[in-house]
Amino acid sequence: MMMAPRLDLDTADLQRIERMFTALPYKMQRIAFGRAAARTKQVVERTYARFASQHIRVPQRIIKRAMRSRLEEGFVTLTVKDRNIALKELNPRQSARGITITGRDMYRNLEGDGMAKFFIAPSNAKSIAGHVMRRDKNAGRTPVRMMFGPSAAHAARENPKLYEELLAEIARNQFAHVILQQVTYLMGRTAA
């Protein structure tokens, strides 16, 4: 069963919008509500990607790949996979001194017994081609481990309350703004 869209605004200035919204035909109310919800979802995704990108110093496109959001029952739900980003995705470069990642740290090769050596796996290593690897010299058969960077969910995990409040406030403001735009636009279409 589909619920009718309902709009409750609590400020005096926006009561006029509420009256305009209820004056719209039901079909147009659904259109306005759907557009506002979809736009709010986009803004929440973009905002989280921007803030998390600044916090963990990785490009927004990598964070967006780990995000999923959906709209259900009038709520925007943003889910961020808590997986560490492979250093391969951060465009590493290999030099004699180690691995360099633009905008991040350098993974230096350390000299001496039992020290680590970092390298990018060659293209003929099928399943790990291009990944940043670490070889520890002190083990008997020199095991190789894949190296990972930060998690896309790290920023929200560090300060969950801050991100929840920030994204909720942005969603509320964006939703009210887009509802106003859509009601005005659709009222103009019904008058014509």
Short mmCIF file of C-alpha atoms in Angstrom, two decimals:
data_model
loop_
_atom_site.label_atom_id
_atom_site.label_comp_id
_atom_site.label_asym_id
_atom_site.label_seq_id
_atom_site.Cartn_x
_atom_site.Cartn_y
_atom_site.Cartn_z
CA MET A 1 0.00 0.00 0.00
CA MET A 2 1.40 3.38 -1.02
CA MET A 3 1.20 6.21 1.48
CA ALA A 4 0.23 9.68 0.35
CA PRO A 5 3.08 12.18 0.49
CA ARG A 6 2.70 14.55 3.41
CA LEU A 7 4.55 17.78 4.05
CA ASP A 8 4.80 19.30 7.53
CA LEU A 9 6.70 22.58 7.79
CA ASP A 10 7.01 24.33 11.13
CA THR A 11 7.93 27.92 10.30
CA ALA A 12 5.45 30.70 9.56
CA ASP A 13 7.10 31.62 6.25
CA LEU A 14 6.74 28.09 4.96
CA GLN A 15 3.07 27.63 5.85
CA ARG A 16 2.23 29.20 2.51
CA ILE A 17 4.25 26.48 0.77
CA GLU A 18 2.41 23.83 2.76
CA ARG A 19 -0.94 25.26 1.62
CA MET A 20 0.29 25.38 -1.97
CA PHE A 21 1.49 21.78 -1.70
CA THR A 22 -1.84 20.53 -0.41
CA ALA A 23 -3.63 22.49 -3.17
CA LEU A 24 -1.74 20.53 -5.82
CA PRO A 25 -3.40 17.44 -7.28
CA TYR A 26 -2.25 14.18 -5.67
CA LYS A 27 -0.28 13.13 -8.75
CA MET A 28 1.70 16.38 -8.73
CA GLN A 29 2.30 16.09 -4.97
CA ARG A 30 3.93 12.73 -5.61
CA ILE A 31 6.06 14.22 -8.39
CA ALA A 32 7.23 17.12 -6.20
CA PHE A 33 7.92 14.81 -3.25
CA GLY A 34 9.82 12.31 -5.41
CA ARG A 35 11.99 14.96 -7.03
CA ALA A 36 12.79 16.57 -3.68
CA ALA A 37 13.68 13.22 -2.14
CA ALA A 38 15.91 12.23 -5.08
CA ARG A 39 17.73 15.56 -5.02
CA THR A 40 18.20 15.31 -1.25
CA LYS A 41 19.72 11.86 -1.70
CA GLN A 42 22.20 13.21 -4.26
CA VAL A 43 23.23 16.10 -2.01
CA VAL A 44 23.76 13.82 1.01
CA GLU A 45 25.96 11.49 -1.09
CA ARG A 46 28.01 14.36 -2.49
CA THR A 47 28.43 16.02 0.90
CA TYR A 48 29.62 12.84 2.62
CA ALA A 49 32.05 12.13 -0.22
CA ARG A 50 33.44 15.67 0.01
CA PHE A 51 33.95 15.64 3.78
CA ALA A 52 35.31 12.08 3.92
CA SER A 53 37.65 12.85 1.03
CA GLN A 54 39.16 15.77 2.93
CA HIS A 55 39.40 13.73 6.14
CA ILE A 56 41.19 10.65 4.77
CA ARG A 57 42.88 12.36 1.80
CA VAL A 58 41.63 10.24 -1.09
CA PRO A 59 39.70 11.30 -4.22
CA GLN A 60 35.92 11.57 -3.93
CA ARG A 61 35.38 9.10 -6.77
CA ILE A 62 36.94 6.31 -4.69
CA ILE A 63 34.69 7.09 -1.73
CA LYS A 64 31.62 7.23 -3.98
CA ARG A 65 32.34 3.68 -5.18
CA ALA A 66 32.03 2.45 -1.59
CA MET A 67 28.72 4.28 -0.99
CA ARG A 68 25.18 3.10 -1.52
CA SER A 69 22.13 5.16 -0.72
CA ARG A 70 18.46 4.50 -1.05
CA LEU A 71 15.21 6.22 -0.36
CA GLU A 72 12.64 4.30 1.64
CA GLU A 73 9.59 5.46 3.56
CA GLY A 74 10.60 9.10 3.28
CA PHE A 75 14.11 8.54 4.69
CA VAL A 76 17.41 8.74 2.88
CA THR A 77 19.67 5.89 4.02
CA LEU A 78 23.38 6.25 3.24
CA THR A 79 25.51 3.11 3.61
CA VAL A 80 29.28 3.25 3.30
CA LYS A 81 31.16 -0.05 2.96
CA ASP A 82 33.79 -0.39 5.65
CA ARG A 83 36.54 -1.81 3.50
CA ASN A 84 40.06 -0.56 3.20
CA ILE A 85 40.94 0.94 -0.15
CA ALA A 86 43.63 -0.98 -2.04
CA LEU A 87 46.62 1.25 -2.70
CA LYS A 88 46.31 0.24 -6.36
CA GLU A 89 43.25 2.53 -6.60
CA LEU A 90 45.32 5.53 -5.46
CA ASN A 91 47.67 5.41 -8.50
CA PRO A 92 50.95 4.38 -6.84
CA ARG A 93 54.34 4.95 -8.47
CA GLN A 94 57.38 2.81 -7.82
CA SER A 95 60.88 4.19 -7.40
CA ALA A 96 64.13 2.79 -6.06
CA ARG A 97 63.30 4.22 -2.63
CA GLY A 98 59.80 2.74 -2.36
CA ILE A 99 56.23 3.49 -3.38
CA THR A 100 54.90 7.04 -3.71
CA ILE A 101 51.21 7.95 -3.69
CA THR A 102 50.29 11.49 -4.71
CA GLY A 103 48.71 13.43 -1.86
CA ARG A 104 49.54 10.71 0.66
CA ASP A 105 52.56 9.11 2.25
CA MET A 106 55.56 7.40 0.77
CA TYR A 107 56.14 3.76 1.63
CA ARG A 108 59.93 3.59 1.88
CA ASN A 109 62.07 0.52 1.42
CA LEU A 110 64.02 -0.03 4.63
CA GLU A 111 67.56 -1.37 4.60
CA GLY A 112 68.99 -4.06 6.85
CA ASP A 113 67.96 -7.48 8.13
CA GLY A 114 64.28 -8.12 8.61
CA MET A 115 63.18 -4.92 6.91
CA ALA A 116 60.35 -4.48 4.43
CA LYS A 117 60.54 -3.85 0.72
CA PHE A 118 57.57 -2.32 -1.10
CA PHE A 119 56.89 -2.94 -4.78
CA ILE A 120 54.12 -2.91 -7.38
CA ALA A 121 53.26 -6.40 -8.59
CA PRO A 122 54.11 -6.92 -12.27
CA SER A 123 51.40 -7.32 -14.89
CA ASN A 124 52.15 -11.03 -15.37
CA ALA A 125 51.08 -11.72 -11.75
CA LYS A 126 47.45 -12.31 -12.76
CA SER A 127 45.38 -11.83 -9.61
CA ILE A 128 47.55 -9.15 -7.99
CA ALA A 129 48.79 -7.18 -11.01
CA GLY A 130 49.25 -3.52 -10.17
CA HIS A 131 48.68 -3.93 -6.42
CA VAL A 132 51.17 -2.54 -3.92
CA MET A 133 52.87 -5.40 -2.12
CA ARG A 134 55.14 -5.69 0.90
CA ARG A 135 57.83 -8.33 1.31
CA ASP A 136 59.28 -8.93 4.78
CA LYS A 137 62.84 -10.19 4.60
CA ASN A 138 63.06 -11.83 8.03
CA ALA A 139 60.64 -14.70 7.37
CA GLY A 140 61.90 -18.03 6.05
CA ARG A 141 60.17 -17.96 2.70
CA THR A 142 59.72 -14.19 2.37
CA PRO A 143 55.92 -13.88 2.50
CA VAL A 144 54.32 -11.16 0.41
CA ARG A 145 51.35 -9.11 1.65
CA MET A 146 49.04 -6.74 -0.19
CA MET A 147 48.99 -3.20 1.21
CA PHE A 148 45.83 -1.18 1.82
CA GLY A 149 45.07 2.46 2.54
CA PRO A 150 42.30 3.98 4.66
CA SER A 151 38.66 2.91 4.78
CA ALA A 152 35.98 5.00 3.06
CA ALA A 153 33.88 4.74 6.24
CA HIS A 154 36.74 5.88 8.47
CA ALA A 155 35.60 9.49 8.68
CA ALA A 156 32.11 8.56 9.85
CA ARG A 157 33.42 5.89 12.22
CA GLU A 158 35.71 8.43 13.91
CA ASN A 159 32.95 11.04 14.48
CA PRO A 160 29.56 9.37 13.92
CA LYS A 161 27.50 11.98 15.77
CA LEU A 162 29.08 14.86 13.85
CA TYR A 163 28.41 13.28 10.45
CA GLU A 164 24.86 12.21 11.34
CA GLU A 165 23.92 15.71 12.52
CA LEU A 166 25.65 17.41 9.60
CA LEU A 167 24.07 15.20 6.93
CA ALA A 168 20.62 15.33 8.57
CA GLU A 169 20.71 19.14 8.67
CA ILE A 170 21.82 19.33 5.03
CA ALA A 171 19.08 16.87 4.03
CA ARG A 172 16.38 18.88 5.84
CA ASN A 173 17.47 22.17 4.29
CA GLN A 174 17.84 20.69 0.82
CA PHE A 175 14.47 18.95 0.98
CA ALA A 176 12.64 22.14 2.01
CA HIS A 177 14.42 24.12 -0.73
CA VAL A 178 13.61 21.62 -3.49
CA ILE A 179 9.99 21.22 -2.33
CA LEU A 180 9.60 25.00 -2.62
CA GLN A 181 11.06 24.96 -6.14
CA GLN A 182 8.90 22.04 -7.25
CA VAL A 183 5.67 23.42 -5.77
CA THR A 184 6.28 26.77 -7.45
CA TYR A 185 7.10 25.08 -10.75
CA LEU A 186 4.12 22.71 -10.65
CA MET A 187 1.72 25.47 -9.55
CA GLY A 188 2.82 27.43 -12.61
CA ARG A 189 2.09 24.40 -14.79
CA THR A 190 -1.40 23.88 -13.33
CA ALA A 191 -2.26 27.57 -13.85
CA ALA A 192 -1.27 27.43 -17.53
#
